[in-house]
Short mmCIF file of C-alpha atoms (C1' of nucleotides) in Angstrom, two decimals:
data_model
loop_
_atom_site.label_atom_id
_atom_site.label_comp_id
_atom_site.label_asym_id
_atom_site.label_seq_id
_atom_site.Cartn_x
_atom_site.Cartn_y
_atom_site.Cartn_z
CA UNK A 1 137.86 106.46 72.01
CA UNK A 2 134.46 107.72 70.79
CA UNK A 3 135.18 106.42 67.33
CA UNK A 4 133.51 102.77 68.92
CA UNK A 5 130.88 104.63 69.21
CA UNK A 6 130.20 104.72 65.31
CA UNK A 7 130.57 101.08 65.66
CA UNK A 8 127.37 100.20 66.91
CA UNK A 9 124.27 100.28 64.97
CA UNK A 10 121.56 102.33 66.56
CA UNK A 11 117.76 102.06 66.65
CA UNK A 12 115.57 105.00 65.30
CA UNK A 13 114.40 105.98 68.97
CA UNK A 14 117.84 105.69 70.20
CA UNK A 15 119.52 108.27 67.77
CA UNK A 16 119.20 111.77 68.62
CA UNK A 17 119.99 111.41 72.00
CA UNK A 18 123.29 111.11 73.17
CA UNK A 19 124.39 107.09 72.98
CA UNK A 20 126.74 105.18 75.44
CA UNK A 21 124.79 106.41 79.09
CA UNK A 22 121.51 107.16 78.04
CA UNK A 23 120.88 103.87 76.29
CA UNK A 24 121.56 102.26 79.06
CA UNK A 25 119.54 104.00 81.72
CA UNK A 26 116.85 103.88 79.26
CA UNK A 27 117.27 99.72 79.02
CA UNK A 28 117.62 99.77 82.96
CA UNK A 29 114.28 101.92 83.71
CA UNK A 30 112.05 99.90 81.29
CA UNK A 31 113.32 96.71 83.15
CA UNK A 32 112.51 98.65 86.52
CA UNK A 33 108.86 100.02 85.48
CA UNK A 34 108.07 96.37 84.82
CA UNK A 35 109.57 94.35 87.60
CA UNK A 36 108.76 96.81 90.21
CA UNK A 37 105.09 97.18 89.16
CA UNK A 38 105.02 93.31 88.92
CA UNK A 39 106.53 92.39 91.65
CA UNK A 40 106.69 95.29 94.02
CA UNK A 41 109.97 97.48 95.45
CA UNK A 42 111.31 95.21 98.16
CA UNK A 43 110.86 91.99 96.17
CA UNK A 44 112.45 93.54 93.52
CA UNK A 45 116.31 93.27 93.67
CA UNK A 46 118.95 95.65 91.35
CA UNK A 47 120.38 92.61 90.06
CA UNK A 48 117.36 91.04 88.68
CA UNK A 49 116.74 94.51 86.95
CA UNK A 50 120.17 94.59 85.70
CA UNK A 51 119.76 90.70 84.30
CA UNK A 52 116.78 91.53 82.83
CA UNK A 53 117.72 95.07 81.28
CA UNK A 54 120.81 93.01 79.68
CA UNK A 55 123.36 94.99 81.45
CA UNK A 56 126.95 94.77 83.44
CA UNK A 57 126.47 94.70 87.29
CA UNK A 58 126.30 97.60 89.58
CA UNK A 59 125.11 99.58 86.88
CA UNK A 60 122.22 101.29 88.85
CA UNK A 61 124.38 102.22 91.70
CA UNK A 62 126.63 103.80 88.75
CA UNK A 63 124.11 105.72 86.96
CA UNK A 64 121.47 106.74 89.69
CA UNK A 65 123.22 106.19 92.78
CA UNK A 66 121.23 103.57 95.24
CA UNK A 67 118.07 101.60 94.48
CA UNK A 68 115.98 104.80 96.20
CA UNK A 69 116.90 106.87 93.28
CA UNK A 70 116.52 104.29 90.73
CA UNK A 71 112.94 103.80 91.62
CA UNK A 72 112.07 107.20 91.86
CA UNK A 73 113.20 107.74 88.06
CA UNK A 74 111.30 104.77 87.32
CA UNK A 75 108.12 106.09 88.42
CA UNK A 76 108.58 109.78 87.03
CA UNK A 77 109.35 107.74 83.58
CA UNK A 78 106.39 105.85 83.89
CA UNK A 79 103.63 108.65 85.08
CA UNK A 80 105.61 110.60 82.54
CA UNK A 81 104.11 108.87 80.01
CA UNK A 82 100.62 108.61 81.57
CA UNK A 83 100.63 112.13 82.04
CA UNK A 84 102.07 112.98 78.62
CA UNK A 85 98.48 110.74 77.17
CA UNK A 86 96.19 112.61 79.56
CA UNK A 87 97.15 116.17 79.60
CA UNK A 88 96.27 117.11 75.90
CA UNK A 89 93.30 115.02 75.86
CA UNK A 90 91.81 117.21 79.03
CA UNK A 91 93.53 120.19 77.52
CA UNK A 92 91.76 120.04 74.03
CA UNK A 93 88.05 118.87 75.56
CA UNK A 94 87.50 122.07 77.05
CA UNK A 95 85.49 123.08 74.27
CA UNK A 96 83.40 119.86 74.32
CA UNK A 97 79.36 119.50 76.36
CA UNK A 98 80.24 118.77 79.76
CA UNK A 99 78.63 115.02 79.93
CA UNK A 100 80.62 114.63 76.78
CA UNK A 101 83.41 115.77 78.17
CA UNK A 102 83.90 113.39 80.91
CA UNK A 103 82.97 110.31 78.98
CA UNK A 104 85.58 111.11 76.34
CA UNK A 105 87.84 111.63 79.28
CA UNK A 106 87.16 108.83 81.32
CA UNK A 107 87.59 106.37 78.11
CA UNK A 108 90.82 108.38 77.56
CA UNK A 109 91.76 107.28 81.07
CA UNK A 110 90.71 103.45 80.82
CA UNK A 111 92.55 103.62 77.60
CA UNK A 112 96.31 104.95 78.64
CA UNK A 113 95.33 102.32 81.73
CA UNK A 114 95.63 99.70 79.49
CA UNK A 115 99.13 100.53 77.90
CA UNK A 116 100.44 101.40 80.77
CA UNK A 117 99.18 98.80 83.50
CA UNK A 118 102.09 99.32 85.36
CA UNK A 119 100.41 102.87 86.44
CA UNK A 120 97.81 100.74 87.72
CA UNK A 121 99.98 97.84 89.28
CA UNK A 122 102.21 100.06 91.40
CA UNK A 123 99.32 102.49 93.29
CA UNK A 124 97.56 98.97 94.13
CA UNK A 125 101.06 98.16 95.40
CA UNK A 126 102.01 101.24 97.03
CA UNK A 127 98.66 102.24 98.29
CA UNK A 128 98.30 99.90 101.26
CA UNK A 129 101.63 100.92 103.29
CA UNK A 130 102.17 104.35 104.59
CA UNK A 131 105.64 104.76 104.38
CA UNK A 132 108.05 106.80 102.06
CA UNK A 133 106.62 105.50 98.63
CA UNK A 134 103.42 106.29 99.17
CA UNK A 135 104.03 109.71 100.50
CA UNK A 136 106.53 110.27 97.30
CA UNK A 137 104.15 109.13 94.87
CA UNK A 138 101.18 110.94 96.29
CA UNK A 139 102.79 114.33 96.28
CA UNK A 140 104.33 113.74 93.17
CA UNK A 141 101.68 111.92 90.91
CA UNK A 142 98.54 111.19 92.91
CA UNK A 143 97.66 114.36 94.75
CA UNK A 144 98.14 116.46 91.26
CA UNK A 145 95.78 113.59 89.31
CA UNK A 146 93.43 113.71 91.83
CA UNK A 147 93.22 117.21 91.98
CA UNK A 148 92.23 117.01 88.05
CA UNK A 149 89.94 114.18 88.09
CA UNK A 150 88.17 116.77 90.90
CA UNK A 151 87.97 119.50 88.38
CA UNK A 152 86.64 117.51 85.27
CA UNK A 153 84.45 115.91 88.03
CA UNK A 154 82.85 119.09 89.03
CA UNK A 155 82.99 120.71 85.68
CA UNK A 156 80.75 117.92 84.31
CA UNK A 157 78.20 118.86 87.50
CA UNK A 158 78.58 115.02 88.47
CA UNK A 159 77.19 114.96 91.48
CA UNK A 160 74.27 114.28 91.08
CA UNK A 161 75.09 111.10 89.88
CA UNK A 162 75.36 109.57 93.69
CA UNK A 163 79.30 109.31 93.38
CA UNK A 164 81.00 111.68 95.62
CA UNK A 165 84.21 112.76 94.18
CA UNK A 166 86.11 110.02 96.33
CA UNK A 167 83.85 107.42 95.37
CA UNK A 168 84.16 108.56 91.80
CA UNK A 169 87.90 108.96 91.59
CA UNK A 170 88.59 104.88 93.09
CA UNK A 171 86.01 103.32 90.83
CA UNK A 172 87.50 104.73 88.03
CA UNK A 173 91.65 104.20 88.80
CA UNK A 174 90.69 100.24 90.21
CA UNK A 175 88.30 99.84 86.96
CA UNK A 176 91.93 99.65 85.39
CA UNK A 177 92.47 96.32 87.39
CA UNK A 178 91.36 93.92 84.39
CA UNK A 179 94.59 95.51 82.87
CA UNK A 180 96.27 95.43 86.00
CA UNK A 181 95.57 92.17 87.13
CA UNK A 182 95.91 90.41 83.83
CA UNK A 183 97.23 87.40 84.67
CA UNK A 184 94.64 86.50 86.88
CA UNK A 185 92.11 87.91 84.74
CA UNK A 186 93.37 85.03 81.85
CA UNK A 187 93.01 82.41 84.58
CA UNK A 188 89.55 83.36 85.32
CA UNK A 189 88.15 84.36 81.82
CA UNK A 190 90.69 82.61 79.19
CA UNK A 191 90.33 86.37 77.26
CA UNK A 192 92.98 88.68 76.99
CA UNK A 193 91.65 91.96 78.56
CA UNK A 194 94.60 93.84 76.12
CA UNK A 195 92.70 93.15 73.05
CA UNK A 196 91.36 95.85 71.18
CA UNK A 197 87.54 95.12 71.70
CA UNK A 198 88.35 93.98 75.47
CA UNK A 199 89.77 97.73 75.90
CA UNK A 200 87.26 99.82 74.13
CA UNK A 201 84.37 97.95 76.04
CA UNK A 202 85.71 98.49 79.34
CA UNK A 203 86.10 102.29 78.13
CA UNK A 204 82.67 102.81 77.14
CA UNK A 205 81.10 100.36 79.80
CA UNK A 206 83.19 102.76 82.04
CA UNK A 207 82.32 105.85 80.67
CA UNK A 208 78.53 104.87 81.03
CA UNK A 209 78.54 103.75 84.44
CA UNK A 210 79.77 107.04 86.06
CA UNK A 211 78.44 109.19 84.42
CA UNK A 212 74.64 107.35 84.67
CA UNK A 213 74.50 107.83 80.67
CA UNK A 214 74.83 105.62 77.54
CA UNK A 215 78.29 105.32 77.35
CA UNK A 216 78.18 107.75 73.62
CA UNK B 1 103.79 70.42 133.54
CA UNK B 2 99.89 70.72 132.41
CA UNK B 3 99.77 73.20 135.76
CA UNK B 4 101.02 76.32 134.64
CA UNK B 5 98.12 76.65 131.99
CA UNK B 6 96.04 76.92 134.51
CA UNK B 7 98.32 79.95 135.73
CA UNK B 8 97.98 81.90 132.76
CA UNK B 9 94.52 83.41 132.13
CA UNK B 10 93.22 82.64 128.74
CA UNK B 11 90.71 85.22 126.88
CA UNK B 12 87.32 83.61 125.79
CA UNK B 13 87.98 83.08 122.57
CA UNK B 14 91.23 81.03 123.50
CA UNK B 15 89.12 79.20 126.24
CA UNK B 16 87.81 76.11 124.25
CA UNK B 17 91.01 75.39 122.49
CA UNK B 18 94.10 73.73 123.48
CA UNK B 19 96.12 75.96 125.06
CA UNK B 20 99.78 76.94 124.67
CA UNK B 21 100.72 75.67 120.52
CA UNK B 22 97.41 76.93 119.03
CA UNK B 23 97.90 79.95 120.37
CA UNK B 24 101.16 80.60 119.41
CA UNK B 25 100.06 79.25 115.74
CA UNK B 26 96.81 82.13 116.26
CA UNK B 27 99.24 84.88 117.07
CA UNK B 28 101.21 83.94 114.13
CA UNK B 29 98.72 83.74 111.25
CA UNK B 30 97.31 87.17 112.50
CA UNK B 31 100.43 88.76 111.98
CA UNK B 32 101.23 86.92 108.89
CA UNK B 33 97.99 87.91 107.38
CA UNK B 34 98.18 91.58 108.19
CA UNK B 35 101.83 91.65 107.18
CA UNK B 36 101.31 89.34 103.70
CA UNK B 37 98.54 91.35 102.88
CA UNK B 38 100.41 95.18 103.77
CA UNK B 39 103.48 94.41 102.21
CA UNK B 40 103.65 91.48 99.98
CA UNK B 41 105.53 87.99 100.45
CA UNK B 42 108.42 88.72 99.00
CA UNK B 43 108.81 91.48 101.24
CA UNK B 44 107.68 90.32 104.33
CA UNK B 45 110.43 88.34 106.49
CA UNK B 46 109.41 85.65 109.11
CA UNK B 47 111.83 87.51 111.48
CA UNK B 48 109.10 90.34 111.11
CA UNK B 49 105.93 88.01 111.53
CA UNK B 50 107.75 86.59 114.68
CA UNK B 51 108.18 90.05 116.18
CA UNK B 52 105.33 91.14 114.99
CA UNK B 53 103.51 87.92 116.90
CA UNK B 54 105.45 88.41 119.94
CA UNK B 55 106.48 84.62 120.33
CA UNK B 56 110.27 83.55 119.53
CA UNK B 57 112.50 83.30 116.65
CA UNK B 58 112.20 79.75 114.70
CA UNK B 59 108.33 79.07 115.59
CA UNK B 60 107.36 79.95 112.11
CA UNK B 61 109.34 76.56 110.65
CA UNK B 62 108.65 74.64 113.98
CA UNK B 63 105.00 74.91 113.61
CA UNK B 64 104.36 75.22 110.17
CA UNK B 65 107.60 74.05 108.08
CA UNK B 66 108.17 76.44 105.78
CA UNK B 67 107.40 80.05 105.10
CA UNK B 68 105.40 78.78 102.20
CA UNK B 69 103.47 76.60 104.23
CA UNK B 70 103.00 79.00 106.80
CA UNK B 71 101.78 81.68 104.14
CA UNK B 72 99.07 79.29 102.51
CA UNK B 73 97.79 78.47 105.91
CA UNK B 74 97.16 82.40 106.74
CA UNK B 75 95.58 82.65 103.72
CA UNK B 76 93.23 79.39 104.17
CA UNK B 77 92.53 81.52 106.93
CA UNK B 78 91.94 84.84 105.27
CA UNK B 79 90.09 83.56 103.16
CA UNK B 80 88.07 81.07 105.49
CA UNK B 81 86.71 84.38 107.71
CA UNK B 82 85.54 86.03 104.23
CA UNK B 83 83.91 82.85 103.46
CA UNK B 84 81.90 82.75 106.92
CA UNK B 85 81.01 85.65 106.37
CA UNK B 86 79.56 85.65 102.77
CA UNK B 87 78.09 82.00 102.62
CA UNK B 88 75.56 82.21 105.06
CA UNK B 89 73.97 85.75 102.82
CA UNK B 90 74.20 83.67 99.84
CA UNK B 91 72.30 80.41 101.24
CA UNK B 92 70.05 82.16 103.39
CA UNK B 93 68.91 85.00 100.13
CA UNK B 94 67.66 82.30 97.88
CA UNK B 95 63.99 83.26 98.55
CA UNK B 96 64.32 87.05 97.97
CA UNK B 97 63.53 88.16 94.65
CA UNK B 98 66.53 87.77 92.21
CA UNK B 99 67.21 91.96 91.92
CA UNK B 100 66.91 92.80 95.24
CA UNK B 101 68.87 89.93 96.04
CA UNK B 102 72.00 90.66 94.32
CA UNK B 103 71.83 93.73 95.78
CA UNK B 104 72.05 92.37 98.91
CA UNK B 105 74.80 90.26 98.52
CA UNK B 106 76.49 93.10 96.55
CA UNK B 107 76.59 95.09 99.66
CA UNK B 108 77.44 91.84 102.11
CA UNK B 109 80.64 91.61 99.98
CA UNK B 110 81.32 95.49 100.65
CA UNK B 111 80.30 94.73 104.14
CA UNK B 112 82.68 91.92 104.51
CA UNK B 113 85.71 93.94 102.14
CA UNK B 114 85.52 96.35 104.73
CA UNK B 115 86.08 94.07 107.69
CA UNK B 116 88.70 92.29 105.70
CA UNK B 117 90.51 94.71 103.54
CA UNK B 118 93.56 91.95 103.76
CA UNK B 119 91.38 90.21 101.14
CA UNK B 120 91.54 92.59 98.68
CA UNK B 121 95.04 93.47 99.39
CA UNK B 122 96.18 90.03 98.54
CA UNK B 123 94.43 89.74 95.44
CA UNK B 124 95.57 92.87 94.01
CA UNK B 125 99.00 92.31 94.95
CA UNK B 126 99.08 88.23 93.83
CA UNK B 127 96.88 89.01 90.88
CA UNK B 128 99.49 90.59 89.16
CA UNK B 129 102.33 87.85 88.93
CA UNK B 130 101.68 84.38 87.63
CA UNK B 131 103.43 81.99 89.97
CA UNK B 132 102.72 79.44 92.29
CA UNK B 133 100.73 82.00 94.56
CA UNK B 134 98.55 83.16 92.48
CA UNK B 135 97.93 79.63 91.01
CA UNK B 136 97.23 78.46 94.70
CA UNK B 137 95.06 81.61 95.20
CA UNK B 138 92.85 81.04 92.56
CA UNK B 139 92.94 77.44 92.60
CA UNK B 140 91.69 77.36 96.40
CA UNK B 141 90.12 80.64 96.44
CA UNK B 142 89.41 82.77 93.27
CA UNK B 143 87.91 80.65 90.75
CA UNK B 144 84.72 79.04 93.51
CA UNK B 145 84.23 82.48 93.96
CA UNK B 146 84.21 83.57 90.73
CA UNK B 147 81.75 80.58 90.06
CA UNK B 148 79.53 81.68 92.93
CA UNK B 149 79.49 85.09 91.84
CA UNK B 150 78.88 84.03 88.04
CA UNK B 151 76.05 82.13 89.60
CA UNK B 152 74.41 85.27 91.31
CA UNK B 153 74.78 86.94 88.01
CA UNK B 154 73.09 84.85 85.88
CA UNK B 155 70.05 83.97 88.85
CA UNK B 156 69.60 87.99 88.70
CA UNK B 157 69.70 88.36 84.80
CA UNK B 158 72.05 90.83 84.86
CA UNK B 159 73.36 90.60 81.33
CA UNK B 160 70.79 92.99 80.08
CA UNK B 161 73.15 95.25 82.76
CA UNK B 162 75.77 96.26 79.64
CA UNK B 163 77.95 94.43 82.34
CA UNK B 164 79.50 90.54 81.21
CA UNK B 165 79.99 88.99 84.14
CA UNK B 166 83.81 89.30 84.30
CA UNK B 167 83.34 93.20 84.08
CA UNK B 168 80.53 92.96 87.21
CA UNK B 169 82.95 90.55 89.12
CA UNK B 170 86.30 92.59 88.69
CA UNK B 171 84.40 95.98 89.37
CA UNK B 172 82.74 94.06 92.14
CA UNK B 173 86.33 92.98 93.75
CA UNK B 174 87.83 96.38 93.07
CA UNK B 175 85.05 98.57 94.37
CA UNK B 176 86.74 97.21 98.04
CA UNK B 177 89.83 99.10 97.12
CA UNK B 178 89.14 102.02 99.28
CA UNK B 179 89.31 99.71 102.22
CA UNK B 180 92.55 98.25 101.01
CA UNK B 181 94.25 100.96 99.47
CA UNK B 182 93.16 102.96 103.20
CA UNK B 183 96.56 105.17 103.57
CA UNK B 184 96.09 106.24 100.01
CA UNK B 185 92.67 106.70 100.89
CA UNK B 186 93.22 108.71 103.78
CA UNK B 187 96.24 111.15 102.35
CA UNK B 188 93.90 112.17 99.43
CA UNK B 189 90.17 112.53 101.08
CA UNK B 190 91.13 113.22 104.85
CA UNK B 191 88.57 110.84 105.58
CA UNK B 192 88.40 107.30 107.12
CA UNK B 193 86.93 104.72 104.78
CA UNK B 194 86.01 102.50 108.31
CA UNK B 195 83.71 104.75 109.60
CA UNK B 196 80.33 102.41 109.35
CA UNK B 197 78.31 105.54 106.90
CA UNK B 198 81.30 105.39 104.81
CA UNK B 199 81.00 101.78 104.62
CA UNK B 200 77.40 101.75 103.59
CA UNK B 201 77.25 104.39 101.13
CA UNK B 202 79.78 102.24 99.36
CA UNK B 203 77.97 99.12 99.90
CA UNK B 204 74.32 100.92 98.72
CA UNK B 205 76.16 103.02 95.76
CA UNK B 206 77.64 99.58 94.23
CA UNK B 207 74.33 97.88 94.90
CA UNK B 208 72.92 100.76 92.81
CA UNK B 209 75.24 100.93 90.04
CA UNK B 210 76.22 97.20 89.20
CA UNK B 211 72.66 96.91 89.01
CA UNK B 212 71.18 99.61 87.37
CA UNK B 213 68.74 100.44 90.45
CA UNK B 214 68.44 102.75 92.94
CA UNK B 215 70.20 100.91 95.56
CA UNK B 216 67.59 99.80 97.55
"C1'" DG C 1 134.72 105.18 82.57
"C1'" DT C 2 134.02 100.44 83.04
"C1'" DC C 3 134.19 96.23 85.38
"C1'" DT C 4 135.56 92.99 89.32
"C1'" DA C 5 136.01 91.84 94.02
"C1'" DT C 6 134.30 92.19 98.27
"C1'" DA C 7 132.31 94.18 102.54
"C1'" DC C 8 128.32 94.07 105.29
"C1'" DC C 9 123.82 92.94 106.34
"C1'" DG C 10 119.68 90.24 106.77
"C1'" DA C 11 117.04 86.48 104.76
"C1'" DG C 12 115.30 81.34 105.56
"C1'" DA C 13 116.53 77.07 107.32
"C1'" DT C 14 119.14 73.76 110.31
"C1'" DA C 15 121.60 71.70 114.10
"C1'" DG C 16 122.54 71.40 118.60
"C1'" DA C 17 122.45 73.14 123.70
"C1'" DC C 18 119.49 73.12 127.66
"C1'" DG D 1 109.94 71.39 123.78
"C1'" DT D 2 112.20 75.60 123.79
"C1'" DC D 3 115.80 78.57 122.68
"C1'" DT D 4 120.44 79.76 120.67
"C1'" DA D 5 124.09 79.49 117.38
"C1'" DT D 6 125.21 79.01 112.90
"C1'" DC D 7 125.04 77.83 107.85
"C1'" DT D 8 124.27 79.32 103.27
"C1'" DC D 9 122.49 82.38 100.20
"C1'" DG D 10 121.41 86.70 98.09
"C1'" DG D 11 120.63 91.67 98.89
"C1'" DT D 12 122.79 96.72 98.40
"C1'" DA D 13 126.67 99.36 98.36
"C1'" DT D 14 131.66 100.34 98.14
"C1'" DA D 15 136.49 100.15 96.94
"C1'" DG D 16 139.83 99.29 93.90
"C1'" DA D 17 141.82 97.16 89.38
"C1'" DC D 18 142.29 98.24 84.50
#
DNA sequence: GTCTATACCGAGATAGAC
DNA sequence: GTCTATCTCGGTATAGAC
C-alpha cells in the first residue's frame, strides 16, 4: 500500500526525507519544543501535544516510547538547532581581534536567543529543580556551552572586565529573558521584543555591556 | 478546649498570633511558596504542599477554598516579604544623590533576590504563559514594580545609560537568576551562589554595570 | 502499522463519619 | 472541627481489534 503515499501532496522541507513516520514525529516534536518550554514537563500532558501537533492518539508512546523519551528528542531537536547557529559563527571568528570577537559572538548569541526562545524558556524552567532534567540537560547541552562560552571568555582576556566567568556566562543566557518572557514583556512595555530593531538593540546593548566597550 | 494551647509550646514568632488555624495556614503557604516557585503550578499537587506542610490531607480547600485561592495567597505573601524588604530602601534613599542612589537600591534588590530566590523563580516560570496567573502576577505585583523601578530610572537619569528602561528593568530582574536557577548554578561553577561574598559581588557588579560606574 | 478501548494511577474537590 | 472515604476527571501506558 505505499502507492497512498503518492497521494498526498508534500511540502518542500518534507520531501527528501522519508514520508509517513518522519512527518509525523517531526509535527509531534515542534508541538513538544513549544508546549514544554511554555508550560514546563509535568504540566505538559502527551495528549495536549498530540492535539496540538494534529495527530491520532498514543502516537508518542508509538514513535518514541514514553513521555521520558519524547522529551529528550525534543530538547536534542531544539539545542540542535541552537547549536547548529552557534558553532560556525565561533568556528569562523577565530581569525577576528579578540574584543571583536566576543561582541560579534555575544550578538550571535542574543540573536539565535531570540528565534529560539524556547532555549531560553526551558533552562529557566529546568534550572531550579535538581532532578533528572536538569542533570540530562546539563551534561548534554549546558556543561558543553558553558565550557565554550569559558573559552571565548578567556580568549577575549575578559577578565578584567569585573565579570568572573560565572557572572559573565548568567548575564548573558538570562539577557535572553525579554525573548523568553515575552508575554509578560508585552504586558509591561506594549512592544514586541521579536521585532527586528527590538533584537538587534538588545544584541549590541548586550555586546557593550560585557565586554565594557561600545557595543561596535 | 482553649487548654491544650497552652500545652503545646509555641516559637516566638507564633507567640502573638492566634494559635492553632494560623499556623496551620503559615505552614502551608511556606510550603506552597517553595514548592510553586521550584516546580511550577501545574506541577505542584496540594497532596504534595500538605505533606510537604506536615498538617492533614483536605486543609488546603478547608482553609483557603481552592488551590487557586490558596496559590494567590502564597504569592500575596511572596511577594509581600520582597516588598518589606525593598520599600523601606526606596523611601528612606530619597536624600542620597540620584547615582549613588540607584546603586543602592540596585544592590537592595540583589540583596533581597538572594533571600527570596522564590521571587524570581515565579516570574520566570509565569512570565512565559499568558493566563490568568500571569495576569494576576502582574496585575498585583509586576506592573507597581515596574512603575517604581521606571521611577528610580528616570530620578537617576539613566537614559544617557544606552539602557531604556525596560532593558535596565528585565536585566535588573534577571541578574537574580543565579539565586533562582541555584542547582544549575551549582552543577556548572561548584560554587554556592548564598554564600554572603557571592551575594555582594553580584549586588556591587550590577550596581556597576547598569550604571556605568564603578560600583561604589 | 494504525487506531480503539481500557487499565491503572493520582489529581482536586466533596460529602459524610466521628 | 477534624479526619476519612469517595467522586469525577485526566494523566501515561498497555493490550488488543482491524
Amino acid at each position: 500500500m505505499t502507492v497512498v503515499k503518492f497521494e498526498q501532496p508534500m511540502s518542500a522541507t518534507e520531501a527528501e526525507t522519508t514520508s509517513k513516520s518522519e512527518v509525523t514525529r517531526a509535527k509531534l516534536i515542534d508541538a513538544g519544543i513549544r508546549l514544554f518550554s511554555e508550560q514546563g514537563y509535568e504540566a505538559t500532558s502527551t495528549r495536549q501535544v498530540q492535539e496540538a501537533a494534529g495527530v491520532q492518539r498514543n502516537l508518542i508512546t508509538y514513535h518514541f516510547g514514553s513521555k521520558e523519551a519524547f522529551w529528550k528528542a525534543c530538547m536534542s531537536e531544539l539545542f540542535g538547532h541552537m547549536t547548529r547557529l552557534l558553532r560556525p559563527a565561533i568556528v569562523q571568528s577565530k581569525d577576528i581581534e579578540p574584543g571583536e570577537r566576543i561582541r560579534f559572538l555575544i550578538r550571535r548569541f542574543i540573536r539565535a536567543s531570540a528565534e529560539w526562545p524556547e532555549s531560553t524558556r526551558i533552562m529557566f524552567d529546568e534550572g531550579r529543580c535538581d532532578d533528572w532534567r536538569l542533570e540530562w540537560l546539563v551534561q548534554h547541552y549546558v556543561r558543553p556551552f558553558f565550557d565554550t562560552v569559558t573559552d571565548v571568555y578567556e580568549a577575549g582576556n575578559l577578565g578584567r572586565s569585573g565579570l568572573s566567568v560565572i557572572q559573565f556566562y548568567y548575564l548573558l543566557v538570562s539577557s535572553a529573558s525579554v525573548f523568553a518572557m515575552a508575554p509578560e514583556y508585552r504586558l509591561l512595555s506594549g512592544k514586541d521584543p521579536f521585532k527586528e530593531d527590538a533584537i538587534d538593540e538588545q544584541a549590541h546593548v548586550m555586546a557593550m555591556l560585557l565586554t565594557g566597550g561600545t557595543g561596535e
